[in-house]
Coordinates of C-alpha atoms in Angstrom, one line a residue:
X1 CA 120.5 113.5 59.2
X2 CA 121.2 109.6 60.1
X3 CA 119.2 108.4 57.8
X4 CA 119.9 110.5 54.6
X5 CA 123.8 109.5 55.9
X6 CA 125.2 113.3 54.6
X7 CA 126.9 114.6 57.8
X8 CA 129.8 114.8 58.7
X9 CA 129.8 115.6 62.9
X10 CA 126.4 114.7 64.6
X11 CA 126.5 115.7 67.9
X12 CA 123.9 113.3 70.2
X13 CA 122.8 114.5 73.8
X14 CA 120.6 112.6 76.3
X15 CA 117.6 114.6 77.4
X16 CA 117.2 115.1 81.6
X17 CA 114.9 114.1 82.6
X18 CA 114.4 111.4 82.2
X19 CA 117.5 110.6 80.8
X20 CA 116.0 108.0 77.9
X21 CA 115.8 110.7 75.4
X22 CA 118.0 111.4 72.4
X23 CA 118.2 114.8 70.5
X24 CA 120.6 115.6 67.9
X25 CA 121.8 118.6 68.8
X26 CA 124.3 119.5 65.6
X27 CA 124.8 118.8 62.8
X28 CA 127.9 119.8 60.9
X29 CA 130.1 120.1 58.4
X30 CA 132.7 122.5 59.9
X31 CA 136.3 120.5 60.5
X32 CA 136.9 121.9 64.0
X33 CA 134.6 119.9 66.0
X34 CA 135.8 121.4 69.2
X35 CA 134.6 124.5 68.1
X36 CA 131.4 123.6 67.9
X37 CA 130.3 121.7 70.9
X38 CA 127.4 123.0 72.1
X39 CA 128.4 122.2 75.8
X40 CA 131.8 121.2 76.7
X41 CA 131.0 120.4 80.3
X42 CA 128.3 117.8 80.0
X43 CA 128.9 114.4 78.0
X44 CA 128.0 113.6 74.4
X45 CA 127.8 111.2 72.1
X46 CA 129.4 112.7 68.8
X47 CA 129.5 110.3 65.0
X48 CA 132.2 111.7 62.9
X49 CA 132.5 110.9 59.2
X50 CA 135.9 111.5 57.2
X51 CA 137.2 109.7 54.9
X52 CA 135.0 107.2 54.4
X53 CA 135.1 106.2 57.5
X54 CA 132.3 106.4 60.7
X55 CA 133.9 107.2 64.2
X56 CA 131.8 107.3 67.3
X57 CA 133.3 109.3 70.1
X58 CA 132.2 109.4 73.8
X59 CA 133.1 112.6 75.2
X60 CA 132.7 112.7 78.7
X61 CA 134.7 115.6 80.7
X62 CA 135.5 115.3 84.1
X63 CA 133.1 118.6 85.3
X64 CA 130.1 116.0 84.2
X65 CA 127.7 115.2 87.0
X66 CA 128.0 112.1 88.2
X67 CA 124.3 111.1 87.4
X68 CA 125.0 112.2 83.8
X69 CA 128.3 110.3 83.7
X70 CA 126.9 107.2 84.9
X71 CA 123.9 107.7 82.6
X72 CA 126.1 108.1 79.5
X73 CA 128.6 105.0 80.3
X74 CA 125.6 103.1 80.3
X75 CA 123.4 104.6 77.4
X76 CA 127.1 104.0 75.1
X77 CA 126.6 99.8 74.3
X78 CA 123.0 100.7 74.0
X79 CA 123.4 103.3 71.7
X80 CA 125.8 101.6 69.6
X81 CA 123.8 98.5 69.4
X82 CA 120.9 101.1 67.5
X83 CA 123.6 102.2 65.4
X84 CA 124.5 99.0 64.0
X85 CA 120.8 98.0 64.0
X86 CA 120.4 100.7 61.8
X87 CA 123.6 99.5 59.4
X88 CA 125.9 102.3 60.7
X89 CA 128.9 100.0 62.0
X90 CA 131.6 102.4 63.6
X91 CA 134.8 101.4 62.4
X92 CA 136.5 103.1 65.5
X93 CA 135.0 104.0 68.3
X94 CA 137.5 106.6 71.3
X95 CA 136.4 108.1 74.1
X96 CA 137.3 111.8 75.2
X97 CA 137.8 113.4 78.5
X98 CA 139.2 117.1 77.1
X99 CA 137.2 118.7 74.7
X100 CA 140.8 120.2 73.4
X101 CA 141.7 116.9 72.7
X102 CA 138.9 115.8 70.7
X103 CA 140.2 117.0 67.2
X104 CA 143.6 115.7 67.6
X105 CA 142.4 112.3 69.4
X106 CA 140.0 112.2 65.8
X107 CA 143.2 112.7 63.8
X108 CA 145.0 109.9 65.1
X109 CA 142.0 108.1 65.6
X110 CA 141.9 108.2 61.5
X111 CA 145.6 108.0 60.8
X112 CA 146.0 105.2 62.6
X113 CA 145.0 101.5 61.0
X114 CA 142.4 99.5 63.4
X115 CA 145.0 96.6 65.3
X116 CA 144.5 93.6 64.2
X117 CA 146.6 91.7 67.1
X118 CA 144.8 89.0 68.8
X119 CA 144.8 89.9 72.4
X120 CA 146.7 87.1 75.0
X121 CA 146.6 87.0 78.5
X122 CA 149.8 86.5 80.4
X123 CA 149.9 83.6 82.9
X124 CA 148.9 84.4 86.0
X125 CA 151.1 86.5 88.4
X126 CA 149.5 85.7 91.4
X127 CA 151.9 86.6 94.2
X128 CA 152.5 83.6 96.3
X129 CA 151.2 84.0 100.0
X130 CA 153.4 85.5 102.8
X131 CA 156.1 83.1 103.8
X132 CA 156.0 80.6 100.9
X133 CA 158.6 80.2 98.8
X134 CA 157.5 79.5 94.8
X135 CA 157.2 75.9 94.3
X136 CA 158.8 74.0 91.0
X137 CA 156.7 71.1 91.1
X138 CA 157.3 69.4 94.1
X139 CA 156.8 70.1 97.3
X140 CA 159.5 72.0 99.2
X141 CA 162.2 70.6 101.6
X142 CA 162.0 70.2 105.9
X143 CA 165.0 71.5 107.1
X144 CA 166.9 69.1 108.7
X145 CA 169.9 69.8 111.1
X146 CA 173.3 68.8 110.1
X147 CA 174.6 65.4 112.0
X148 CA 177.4 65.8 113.8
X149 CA 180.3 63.8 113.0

C-alpha cells in the first residue's frame, strides 16, 4: 500500500516478539481514524494522507506496556529514517496519547501551517548559589564598619 502511495490511514504495528517486525495492520480510507484502530491500548505508528499532505502520528496510550513503549520511542527515528529513504518525507509528524484525540489532534495538525520560527535559547538562568548575591561585573564589596567620628 506504501509503495502504490493510494491510502489514506496505514496503521503500522511492531510484531512481539521480537519486536523488529513491522506489519501493516490497516489500511483505510474511512475519515474516522479513531474508529478504526485495531487496538487502542497498545502503541502504533499510523501515516495519514489528506490534502496532499503525509502526517505520521505516534500513538502511544498510557495503558501501553512499558516494554512496548520503550520499544516504540525507539523504533520512531528509525522508522522515519525508512520513510524518507523511501521518498515519503512527513510534512508533520504529532504524537498521541488518547485515541479520542487522535482525529481532532489530525485536524489541527492539518489546519495549522508548519512554524517557521527559528528556535532561540534564553540566556542562562542559572540561579546563583546560596548566599551570593548576583554580580554586575565586578566583584562585590567587604563590609566595612562605619568610623566613628
Amino acid at each position: 500500500a506504501l509503495s502504490e502511495n493510494s491510502f489514506d490511514c496505514l496503521e503500522i504495528a511492531l510484531i512481539f516478539p521480537p519486536g523488529d517486525t513491522l506489519e501493516l495492520l490497516t489500511s483505510n480510507t474511512d475519515p474516522s481514524i479513531s474508529a478504526n484502530l485495531s487496538c487502542t491500548n497498545e502503541p502504533r505508528f499510523l501515516l495519514i494522507q489528506r490534502a496532499s499532505q503525509l502526517i505520521f502520528i505516534y500513538f502511544c496510550p498510557d495503558e501501553a506496556s512499558l516494554k512496548h513503549k520503550m520499544t516504540y520511542s525507539t523504533a520512531k527515528a528509525t522508522f522515519i529514517d525508512i520513510l524518507r529513504s523511501r521518498n515519503f518525507v512527513p510534512s508533520k509528524s504529532i504524537e498521541v496519547r488518547d485515541a479520542n484525540d487522535l482525529d481532532a489532534d489530525l485536524t489541527a495538525a492539518l489546519n495549522t501551517d508548519s512554524d517557521s520560527r527559528e528556535i532561540t535559547h534564553a540566556t542562562s538562568t542559572k540561579p546563583t548559589a546560596p548566599g551570593r548575591r548576583a554580580r554586575s561585573g565586578s566583584k562585590p564589596k567587604k563590609w566595612k564598619p562605619q568610623a566613628s567620628p
